Short mmCIF file of N, CA and C in Angstrom, two decimals:
data_model
loop_
_atom_site.label_atom_id
_atom_site.label_comp_id
_atom_site.label_asym_id
_atom_site.label_seq_id
_atom_site.Cartn_x
_atom_site.Cartn_y
_atom_site.Cartn_z
N GLN A 1 0.61 -1.64 0.31
CA GLN A 1 -0.32 -0.23 -0.39
C GLN A 1 0.81 0.93 -0.04
N ASP A 2 0.40 2.27 -1.18
CA ASP A 2 1.84 3.53 -1.18
C ASP A 2 0.83 4.78 -0.28
N ASP A 3 1.94 5.15 -0.23
CA ASP A 3 1.48 6.86 1.25
C ASP A 3 -0.23 7.13 0.60
N GLU A 4 -0.76 7.58 -0.75
CA GLU A 4 -1.28 7.79 -0.97
C GLU A 4 -2.92 7.01 -0.83
N GLU A 5 -2.49 5.64 -0.73
CA GLU A 5 -3.88 4.84 -0.84
C GLU A 5 -3.80 5.27 1.00
N THR A 6 -2.95 5.35 1.72
CA THR A 6 -3.10 5.14 3.18
C THR A 6 -3.98 6.76 3.76
N TYR A 7 -2.85 7.80 2.87
CA TYR A 7 -3.89 9.46 3.06
C TYR A 7 -5.38 8.79 2.74
N THR A 8 -6.15 8.18 2.42
CA THR A 8 -6.78 8.66 1.23
C THR A 8 -7.73 7.63 2.56
N SER A 9 -7.51 6.63 2.64
CA SER A 9 -7.94 5.19 3.81
C SER A 9 -8.46 6.57 4.42
N GLU A 10 -7.06 7.27 4.83
CA GLU A 10 -7.45 8.10 6.43
C GLU A 10 -8.69 9.01 6.53
N TYR A 11 -8.73 9.84 5.31
CA TYR A 11 -8.93 11.20 5.39
C TYR A 11 -10.66 10.96 5.11
N LEU A 12 -11.30 8.95 4.50
CA LEU A 12 -12.35 8.99 4.72
C LEU A 12 -12.98 7.85 5.78
N LEU A 13 -12.17 8.01 6.74
CA LEU A 13 -12.52 7.09 7.55
C LEU A 13 -12.02 8.65 8.42
N THR A 14 -11.46 10.08 8.24
CA THR A 14 -11.23 11.19 9.50
C THR A 14 -12.73 11.57 8.75
N TYR A 15 -13.81 12.12 7.51
CA TYR A 15 -14.00 12.97 7.04
C TYR A 15 -15.12 12.04 6.43
N PRO A 16 -15.78 11.47 6.89
CA PRO A 16 -17.42 10.55 5.79
C PRO A 16 -18.33 11.70 5.26
N CYS A 17 -18.62 11.10 4.08
CA CYS A 17 -19.36 11.37 3.43
C CYS A 17 -20.49 11.25 3.77
N LYS A 18 -21.58 13.02 3.85
CA LYS A 18 -22.87 11.79 3.96
C LYS A 18 -23.57 13.57 3.12
N THR A 19 -24.94 12.66 3.31
CA THR A 19 -25.79 13.78 2.50
C THR A 19 -26.17 14.60 2.81
N PHE A 20 -26.77 16.00 2.24
CA PHE A 20 -26.77 17.24 2.43
C PHE A 20 -27.49 17.01 3.77
N ALA A 21 -28.95 16.52 4.32
CA ALA A 21 -30.04 15.82 4.64
C ALA A 21 -28.99 16.28 6.20
N GLU A 22 -28.42 15.35 5.99
CA GLU A 22 -27.22 14.35 7.17
C GLU A 22 -26.96 15.62 7.39
N GLY A 23 -26.02 16.38 6.60
CA GLY A 23 -24.88 17.45 6.76
C GLY A 23 -25.98 18.39 7.57
N LEU A 24 -26.93 18.37 6.62
CA LEU A 24 -27.92 19.85 7.25
C LEU A 24 -28.49 19.32 9.38
N THR A 25 -29.42 17.86 9.08
CA THR A 25 -29.81 18.48 10.16
C THR A 25 -27.48 17.63 11.62
N ASP A 26 -26.84 17.39 11.54
CA ASP A 26 -25.74 17.84 12.01
C ASP A 26 -25.21 18.89 13.12
N THR A 27 -25.91 19.90 11.83
CA THR A 27 -25.64 21.48 11.33
C THR A 27 -27.13 22.10 12.27
N LEU A 28 -28.14 21.57 12.39
CA LEU A 28 -28.96 22.16 13.37
C LEU A 28 -28.32 21.37 14.28
N LEU A 29 -28.28 19.78 15.28
CA LEU A 29 -28.30 19.39 16.50
C LEU A 29 -26.88 20.69 16.59
N GLN A 30 -26.02 21.24 15.88
CA GLN A 30 -25.29 21.70 15.85
C GLN A 30 -25.70 23.15 16.75
N HIS A 31 -26.81 23.74 16.62
CA HIS A 31 -27.07 25.18 16.48
C HIS A 31 -28.37 25.85 16.67
N GLY A 32 -28.55 24.59 17.56
CA GLY A 32 -30.24 24.72 19.19
C GLY A 32 -30.63 23.60 18.76
N PHE A 33 -31.06 23.12 18.17
CA PHE A 33 -32.28 21.55 17.79
C PHE A 33 -31.99 20.65 18.71
N SER A 34 -33.53 20.37 19.54
CA SER A 34 -32.59 19.28 20.43
C SER A 34 -33.59 18.30 20.10
N GLY A 35 -34.50 17.98 19.66
CA GLY A 35 -35.82 17.66 18.60
C GLY A 35 -35.00 16.06 18.50
N GLN A 36 -36.12 15.83 17.48
CA GLN A 36 -35.23 13.75 17.25
C GLN A 36 -34.35 13.99 15.37
N ALA A 37 -33.75 13.64 16.05
CA ALA A 37 -32.33 13.77 14.51
C ALA A 37 -33.45 13.27 13.70
N ASP A 38 -34.17 12.47 13.14
CA ASP A 38 -34.39 11.36 12.33
C ASP A 38 -36.21 11.70 12.34
N ASP A 39 -36.20 13.11 13.10
CA ASP A 39 -37.85 13.72 12.01
C ASP A 39 -37.72 13.80 11.81
N ALA A 40 -37.82 14.06 10.31
CA ALA A 40 -38.02 15.70 9.57
C ALA A 40 -39.29 16.62 9.77
N LYS A 41 -40.08 16.22 10.23
CA LYS A 41 -41.73 17.24 10.75
C LYS A 41 -41.16 17.77 11.95
N GLU A 42 -40.34 17.50 12.19
CA GLU A 42 -39.32 18.12 13.91
C GLU A 42 -38.58 18.96 12.87
N LYS A 43 -37.93 18.69 12.12
CA LYS A 43 -37.01 19.50 11.95
C LYS A 43 -37.87 20.24 10.97
N ILE A 44 -37.94 20.33 10.05
CA ILE A 44 -38.66 21.63 9.20
C ILE A 44 -40.05 22.21 10.25
N ALA A 45 -40.05 22.29 11.11
CA ALA A 45 -40.76 22.88 11.65
C ALA A 45 -39.48 24.02 12.93
N TYR A 46 -38.88 23.41 13.13
CA TYR A 46 -37.70 24.29 13.51
C TYR A 46 -36.36 24.92 13.21
N VAL A 47 -36.57 25.03 11.78
CA VAL A 47 -36.42 25.93 10.55
C VAL A 47 -37.36 27.03 10.61
N ARG A 48 -38.61 26.74 10.26
CA ARG A 48 -39.14 27.21 9.89
C ARG A 48 -40.39 28.73 11.52
N GLU A 49 -38.96 27.83 11.91
CA GLU A 49 -39.33 28.62 13.97
C GLU A 49 -38.18 29.97 13.36
N CYS A 50 -37.43 29.41 13.07
CA CYS A 50 -35.98 29.62 12.80
C CYS A 50 -35.61 30.46 12.04
N CYS A 51 -36.36 30.53 11.24
CA CYS A 51 -36.62 31.80 9.84
C CYS A 51 -37.47 32.89 10.24
N LYS A 52 -38.81 32.31 12.10
CA LYS A 52 -39.78 33.52 11.96
C LYS A 52 -39.56 34.32 12.46
N GLN A 53 -38.62 33.76 13.70
CA GLN A 53 -37.47 34.52 14.43
C GLN A 53 -36.63 35.72 14.21
N ARG A 54 -36.28 35.76 13.15
CA ARG A 54 -35.14 35.70 12.69
C ARG A 54 -35.35 36.46 11.51
N GLY A 55 -36.55 36.73 11.52
CA GLY A 55 -36.68 37.88 10.33
C GLY A 55 -36.67 37.02 8.76
N VAL A 56 -36.61 36.40 8.24
CA VAL A 56 -36.04 35.89 7.31
C VAL A 56 -37.60 35.10 6.48
N THR A 57 -37.64 35.05 5.22
CA THR A 57 -38.46 34.48 4.30
C THR A 57 -38.30 32.88 3.92
N LEU A 58 -38.52 32.12 3.84
CA LEU A 58 -38.03 30.77 2.74
C LEU A 58 -38.95 29.98 2.41
N ASN A 59 -38.74 29.08 1.69
CA ASN A 59 -40.37 28.43 1.07
C ASN A 59 -40.49 27.18 1.51
N PRO A 60 -41.87 27.18 2.95
CA PRO A 60 -41.12 26.12 3.09
C PRO A 60 -41.91 24.68 2.12
N GLU A 61 -41.54 24.79 0.62
CA GLU A 61 -41.37 23.35 0.06
C GLU A 61 -39.84 23.89 0.67
N VAL A 62 -39.30 23.96 -0.27
CA VAL A 62 -38.03 23.86 -0.31
C VAL A 62 -36.56 23.12 1.42
N ILE A 63 -37.88 24.08 2.57
CA ILE A 63 -36.89 23.36 3.33
C ILE A 63 -37.57 21.57 2.94
N LYS A 64 -38.37 21.18 2.47
CA LYS A 64 -39.37 20.04 2.73
C LYS A 64 -37.98 19.24 2.47
N SER A 65 -37.95 19.82 0.93
CA SER A 65 -37.25 18.46 0.29
C SER A 65 -35.59 18.26 1.01
N TRP A 66 -34.80 19.68 1.18
CA TRP A 66 -34.20 19.36 2.45
C TRP A 66 -33.66 18.25 2.32
N PHE A 67 -34.67 17.54 3.98
CA PHE A 67 -35.06 17.17 4.80
C PHE A 67 -35.11 15.96 2.96
N CYS A 68 -35.65 16.13 2.53
CA CYS A 68 -36.67 14.37 2.24
C CYS A 68 -35.69 14.19 0.53
N GLY A 69 -34.31 14.20 0.96
CA GLY A 69 -32.63 14.05 0.17
C GLY A 69 -33.04 14.33 -1.01
N THR A 70 -33.56 15.65 -1.21
CA THR A 70 -33.13 16.74 -2.46
C THR A 70 -31.89 17.45 -1.53
N ARG A 71 -30.84 17.13 -2.57
CA ARG A 71 -29.70 18.35 -2.09
C ARG A 71 -30.50 19.22 -2.89
N PRO A 72 -29.96 21.01 -3.26
CA PRO A 72 -29.87 21.36 -3.26
C PRO A 72 -29.13 22.04 -5.04
N ASN A 73 -29.24 22.52 -6.00
CA ASN A 73 -28.77 22.63 -7.38
C ASN A 73 -27.62 23.53 -6.58
N SER A 74 -26.73 23.53 -7.80
CA SER A 74 -25.33 24.76 -7.58
C SER A 74 -25.97 25.73 -8.52
N GLY A 75 -26.12 26.69 -7.70
CA GLY A 75 -26.64 28.11 -8.42
C GLY A 75 -27.01 29.46 -7.29
N GLU A 76 -27.81 30.07 -8.14
CA GLU A 76 -27.35 31.92 -7.18
C GLU A 76 -29.30 31.44 -6.42
N ARG A 77 -30.35 30.62 -7.07
CA ARG A 77 -31.72 30.71 -6.24
C ARG A 77 -30.98 29.54 -5.06
N SER A 78 -30.70 28.51 -5.49
CA SER A 78 -29.85 27.41 -4.57
C SER A 78 -29.21 28.12 -2.94
N ARG A 79 -27.69 29.41 -3.44
CA ARG A 79 -26.92 29.16 -2.68
C ARG A 79 -28.21 30.90 -1.85
N ASP A 80 -28.93 31.22 -2.53
CA ASP A 80 -29.62 32.70 -2.09
C ASP A 80 -30.58 31.89 -0.66
N SER A 81 -31.11 30.58 -1.46
CA SER A 81 -31.62 29.73 -0.09
C SER A 81 -31.00 29.18 1.06
N LEU A 82 -29.58 29.22 0.26
CA LEU A 82 -29.02 28.14 2.17
C LEU A 82 -28.33 29.96 2.87
N PHE A 83 -28.52 30.83 2.36
CA PHE A 83 -27.45 32.11 2.67
C PHE A 83 -28.76 31.88 4.37
N ARG A 84 -30.03 32.73 3.03
CA ARG A 84 -31.07 32.13 4.45
C ARG A 84 -31.14 31.54 5.41
N LEU A 85 -31.10 30.62 4.77
CA LEU A 85 -30.65 29.01 6.24
C LEU A 85 -30.11 29.81 7.53
N CYS A 86 -28.57 30.36 6.84
CA CYS A 86 -27.91 29.95 7.35
C CYS A 86 -28.30 31.09 8.57
N PHE A 87 -28.51 32.30 8.58
CA PHE A 87 -29.28 33.19 8.67
C PHE A 87 -30.22 33.06 9.77
N ALA A 88 -30.71 32.18 9.22
CA ALA A 88 -32.33 32.90 10.38
C ALA A 88 -31.51 30.95 11.30
N LEU A 89 -30.67 30.64 10.86
CA LEU A 89 -29.73 29.81 11.83
C LEU A 89 -28.66 30.57 13.15
N GLY A 90 -28.65 31.57 12.93
CA GLY A 90 -27.94 31.55 13.11
C GLY A 90 -26.76 32.38 12.73
N LEU A 91 -26.03 31.49 12.19
CA LEU A 91 -24.82 31.31 11.83
C LEU A 91 -23.89 32.73 11.67
N ASN A 92 -22.53 32.43 12.41
CA ASN A 92 -21.65 33.61 11.29
C ASN A 92 -20.64 33.54 10.08
N ASP A 93 -20.10 34.06 9.70
CA ASP A 93 -19.48 34.19 8.61
C ASP A 93 -18.22 32.70 9.03
N ARG A 94 -17.81 32.25 9.75
CA ARG A 94 -17.57 30.93 9.72
C ARG A 94 -17.73 29.29 9.56
N GLU A 95 -19.19 29.87 10.50
CA GLU A 95 -20.02 28.70 10.40
C GLU A 95 -20.53 28.12 9.58
N THR A 96 -21.03 30.11 8.49
CA THR A 96 -22.05 29.50 7.26
C THR A 96 -21.25 29.18 5.95
N ALA A 97 -18.88 29.52 6.36
CA ALA A 97 -17.84 28.92 5.31
C ALA A 97 -18.43 27.74 5.28
N SER A 98 -18.00 27.33 6.18
CA SER A 98 -17.56 25.80 7.15
C SER A 98 -19.39 25.20 6.72
N PHE A 99 -20.33 25.43 7.26
CA PHE A 99 -21.45 24.94 6.19
C PHE A 99 -21.48 23.99 4.49
N PHE A 100 -21.34 25.75 3.98
CA PHE A 100 -21.41 25.88 2.44
C PHE A 100 -19.58 24.12 2.20
N GLN A 101 -19.68 24.52 2.74
CA GLN A 101 -17.62 24.03 2.21
C GLN A 101 -18.05 22.54 2.44
N LYS A 102 -18.62 22.16 3.74
CA LYS A 102 -18.65 20.94 4.41
C LYS A 102 -20.08 19.74 4.55
N VAL A 103 -20.57 20.11 3.87
CA VAL A 103 -22.61 20.09 3.00
C VAL A 103 -23.34 20.30 2.03
N TYR A 104 -22.75 22.01 1.80
CA TYR A 104 -22.97 21.63 0.10
C TYR A 104 -22.42 21.77 -0.57
N PHE A 105 -21.39 21.26 -0.33
CA PHE A 105 -19.73 21.09 -0.96
C PHE A 105 -19.54 22.34 -2.75
N SER A 106 -19.29 23.93 -1.36
CA SER A 106 -19.16 24.64 -2.37
C SER A 106 -18.47 25.69 -1.98
N CYS A 107 -17.86 26.82 -2.46
CA CYS A 107 -17.31 28.02 -1.95
C CYS A 107 -17.82 28.66 -1.91
N PRO A 108 -18.04 29.70 0.36
CA PRO A 108 -19.06 29.56 0.72
C PRO A 108 -19.01 31.42 0.17
N PHE A 109 -18.26 31.95 -0.59
CA PHE A 109 -18.72 33.38 -0.72
C PHE A 109 -17.68 33.71 -2.06
N ASN A 110 -19.45 34.48 -3.50
CA ASN A 110 -18.63 35.29 -3.77
C ASN A 110 -17.54 36.57 -3.65
N PHE A 111 -17.16 37.27 -3.82
CA PHE A 111 -17.15 38.11 -3.26
C PHE A 111 -16.95 38.83 -5.04
N ARG A 112 -16.95 38.53 -5.62
CA ARG A 112 -17.42 39.55 -7.01
C ARG A 112 -18.52 39.66 -6.44
N SER A 113 -19.58 39.02 -6.39
CA SER A 113 -20.82 39.65 -6.26
C SER A 113 -20.92 40.81 -4.66
N ALA A 114 -21.78 41.24 -5.30
CA ALA A 114 -21.80 42.48 -4.47
C ALA A 114 -22.41 42.16 -3.43
N LYS A 115 -24.15 41.47 -3.75
CA LYS A 115 -24.55 40.95 -2.89
C LYS A 115 -23.92 39.50 -2.04
N GLU A 116 -23.64 38.73 -2.22
CA GLU A 116 -22.63 37.88 -1.54
C GLU A 116 -21.94 38.25 -0.09
N THR A 117 -20.51 39.28 -1.31
CA THR A 117 -20.21 40.77 0.09
C THR A 117 -20.67 41.69 1.07
N VAL A 118 -21.95 42.55 0.84
CA VAL A 118 -22.17 42.12 1.84
C VAL A 118 -22.95 40.87 2.61
N ILE A 119 -24.09 40.09 2.56
CA ILE A 119 -24.48 38.59 3.32
C ILE A 119 -22.74 38.21 4.29
N TRP A 120 -21.36 38.41 3.18
CA TRP A 120 -19.87 37.96 4.61
C TRP A 120 -19.79 39.33 5.15
N TYR A 121 -20.57 39.83 5.09
CA TYR A 121 -19.73 41.26 5.80
C TYR A 121 -21.07 41.25 7.14
N CYS A 122 -22.52 41.02 7.33
CA CYS A 122 -23.29 40.55 8.05
C CYS A 122 -22.93 39.80 8.94
N LEU A 123 -23.52 38.34 8.28
CA LEU A 123 -22.87 37.50 8.86
C LEU A 123 -21.99 38.31 9.95
N ARG A 124 -20.22 38.45 9.50
CA ARG A 124 -19.44 38.63 10.26
C ARG A 124 -19.71 39.53 11.19
N ASN A 125 -20.42 40.78 11.37
CA ASN A 125 -20.62 41.27 12.03
C ASN A 125 -22.20 41.45 13.38
N GLY A 126 -22.04 40.31 12.90
CA GLY A 126 -23.63 39.56 13.65
C GLY A 126 -25.33 41.12 13.13
N LEU A 127 -25.27 41.05 11.87
CA LEU A 127 -26.16 41.71 11.51
C LEU A 127 -26.58 40.39 10.91
N GLY A 128 -28.19 40.93 10.92
CA GLY A 128 -29.28 39.39 10.66
C GLY A 128 -30.51 39.97 8.68
N TYR A 129 -31.02 39.55 9.00
CA TYR A 129 -30.85 38.92 7.78
C TYR A 129 -31.86 40.35 6.97
N PRO A 130 -33.25 41.05 8.22
CA PRO A 130 -33.70 41.98 7.34
C PRO A 130 -31.77 43.31 7.12
N GLU A 131 -31.59 43.33 8.36
CA GLU A 131 -30.62 44.14 7.70
C GLU A 131 -29.72 44.57 6.45
N MET A 132 -29.38 42.79 6.40
CA MET A 132 -28.68 42.37 4.67
C MET A 132 -29.28 42.77 4.48
N LEU A 133 -30.88 42.48 3.14
CA LEU A 133 -31.78 43.22 2.39
C LEU A 133 -31.29 44.96 2.54
N SER A 134 -32.53 45.70 3.60
CA SER A 134 -31.31 46.80 3.30
C SER A 134 -29.59 47.10 3.42
N LEU A 135 -29.18 46.77 3.65
CA LEU A 135 -27.46 47.07 2.98
C LEU A 135 -27.06 46.75 1.45
N ALA A 136 -27.86 45.57 1.46
CA ALA A 136 -27.12 44.60 -0.52
C ALA A 136 -28.15 45.53 -1.10
N GLU A 137 -29.38 46.34 -0.72
CA GLU A 137 -30.12 47.24 -2.21
C GLU A 137 -29.64 47.99 -1.82
N GLN A 138 -28.31 49.10 -0.79
CA GLN A 138 -27.77 50.43 -1.35
C GLN A 138 -26.45 50.68 -2.04
N ALA A 139 -26.14 48.98 -1.92
CA ALA A 139 -24.78 48.63 -2.01
C ALA A 139 -25.64 48.47 -4.16
N GLU A 140 -26.33 47.88 -3.83
CA GLU A 140 -27.01 47.59 -6.11
C GLU A 140 -27.22 48.77 -5.99
N GLN A 141 -27.56 50.25 -5.58
CA GLN A 141 -27.90 51.59 -5.87
C GLN A 141 -27.13 52.17 -5.97
N LEU A 142 -26.15 51.60 -4.91
CA LEU A 142 -24.26 52.49 -5.49
C LEU A 142 -23.94 52.13 -6.41
N ILE A 143 -24.29 51.30 -6.96
CA ILE A 143 -23.37 49.70 -8.02
C ILE A 143 -23.50 50.67 -9.33
N ASN A 144 -24.64 51.17 -9.18
CA ASN A 144 -25.81 51.03 -11.09
C ASN A 144 -25.50 52.36 -10.53
N GLY A 145 -25.10 53.55 -9.24
CA GLY A 145 -25.35 54.62 -9.78
C GLY A 145 -23.33 55.27 -10.11
N GLU A 146 -23.13 54.71 -9.40
CA GLU A 146 -22.43 55.15 -10.21
C GLU A 146 -22.06 53.77 -11.46
N SER A 147 -22.47 53.27 -11.69
CA SER A 147 -22.31 53.02 -12.89
C SER A 147 -23.05 53.74 -14.65
N ALA A 148 -23.32 54.58 -13.94
CA ALA A 148 -24.58 55.52 -14.74
C ALA A 148 -23.51 56.76 -15.54
N ALA A 149 -23.38 56.85 -13.99
CA ALA A 149 -22.27 58.22 -13.87
C ALA A 149 -20.57 58.11 -14.58
N GLU A 150 -19.72 56.75 -14.80
CA GLU A 150 -19.15 56.46 -15.12
C GLU A 150 -19.39 56.24 -16.33
N LEU A 151 -20.60 56.11 -17.52
CA LEU A 151 -20.80 55.99 -18.61
C LEU A 151 -20.54 57.58 -18.85
N THR A 152 -21.17 58.32 -18.36
CA THR A 152 -21.56 59.55 -18.88
C THR A 152 -19.46 60.27 -17.83
N LYS A 153 -19.03 60.05 -17.97
CA LYS A 153 -17.76 61.08 -17.35
C LYS A 153 -17.17 60.79 -18.77
N PRO A 154 -16.51 61.95 -18.93
CA PRO A 154 -15.13 62.58 -19.75
C PRO A 154 -14.48 61.03 -19.94
N GLN A 155 -13.85 60.37 -20.93
CA GLN A 155 -12.01 59.87 -20.71
C GLN A 155 -11.52 60.67 -21.02
N ILE A 156 -10.70 60.57 -20.51
CA ILE A 156 -8.92 61.00 -19.60
C ILE A 156 -8.12 59.92 -19.39
N HIS A 157 -7.35 59.97 -20.99
CA HIS A 157 -6.03 59.09 -20.50
C HIS A 157 -4.29 60.27 -21.30
N PHE A 158 -3.85 59.45 -19.79
CA PHE A 158 -2.81 60.53 -19.86
C PHE A 158 -1.55 58.67 -19.90
N ARG A 159 -1.23 58.63 -20.73
CA ARG A 159 0.60 58.29 -21.21
C ARG A 159 1.47 59.30 -20.81
N PRO A 160 2.36 59.06 -20.09
CA PRO A 160 4.32 59.65 -19.79
C PRO A 160 4.72 58.75 -21.34
N SER A 161 5.17 60.23 -21.21
CA SER A 161 6.37 59.20 -21.74
C SER A 161 7.93 58.83 -21.12
N ALA A 162 8.38 57.89 -22.10
CA ALA A 162 9.37 56.87 -21.12
C ALA A 162 10.30 57.46 -20.46
N ASP A 163 11.01 58.90 -20.30
CA ASP A 163 11.79 59.92 -20.12
C ASP A 163 11.32 60.68 -18.86
N GLU A 164 9.68 60.97 -18.96
CA GLU A 164 9.28 61.21 -17.81
C GLU A 164 8.37 60.10 -15.92
N ALA A 165 8.13 58.74 -17.29
CA ALA A 165 8.37 58.52 -16.56
C ALA A 165 9.31 57.33 -15.69
N PHE A 166 10.88 57.13 -15.89
CA PHE A 166 11.63 56.80 -14.99
C PHE A 166 12.16 58.31 -14.33
N SER A 167 12.12 58.64 -14.98
CA SER A 167 12.93 60.13 -14.25
C SER A 167 13.16 60.04 -12.60
N LYS A 168 13.32 61.39 -11.64
CA LYS A 168 13.99 61.71 -10.39
C LYS A 168 12.32 62.36 -10.59
N GLY A 169 11.57 61.54 -9.01
CA GLY A 169 10.71 62.85 -8.33
C GLY A 169 9.29 62.37 -10.09
N SER A 170 9.04 61.18 -9.96
CA SER A 170 8.44 61.11 -10.47
C SER A 170 6.98 60.16 -10.33
N ARG A 171 5.66 60.06 -10.10
CA ARG A 171 4.74 60.24 -10.32
C ARG A 171 4.30 58.20 -10.32
N CYS A 172 5.24 57.99 -11.49
CA CYS A 172 4.72 56.51 -11.66
C CYS A 172 5.70 55.59 -11.43
N PHE A 173 7.29 56.63 -10.11
CA PHE A 173 7.60 55.10 -9.59
C PHE A 173 7.85 56.34 -8.17
N GLY A 174 7.68 56.73 -7.99
CA GLY A 174 7.71 57.48 -6.74
C GLY A 174 9.19 58.34 -6.32
N TYR A 175 9.89 58.41 -6.83
CA TYR A 175 11.85 57.94 -6.31
C TYR A 175 12.00 59.42 -6.68
#
């Protein structure tokens, strides 16, 4: 048996693969759920109550599907639902990242997305879902406003000559 086989078998023993429903159940148990782990109705009711307490809207059919063996698709709509779930459970940014990596098997935050950057900021700073919605809307307006302004500004291009770029006191090289 070579080192790679040994590593692989040790890894699989240390990090057993779980279904999405199993990983979600583990997450619930770590964050306040004290009901029967094998009772889907109890888990669904718990998630719905968490949503209600924290002002999160989440489709009940989606919640039900998660506990009935349906893994969320990869895509923006599923990511949005999972972020809502994380807010509902009161997860912070690190717990959310761990959930995305270990349960959903996906990159936790796409920082190229203004909304996901706002989500990260809110989770990191203990802000709730309603605050996140407000900040995300403000960010979107700011981005759209700046984009429109940038398109109407005249473009000025400055290209220094080689002598200017390399001369002492040049702003290009700062010496």
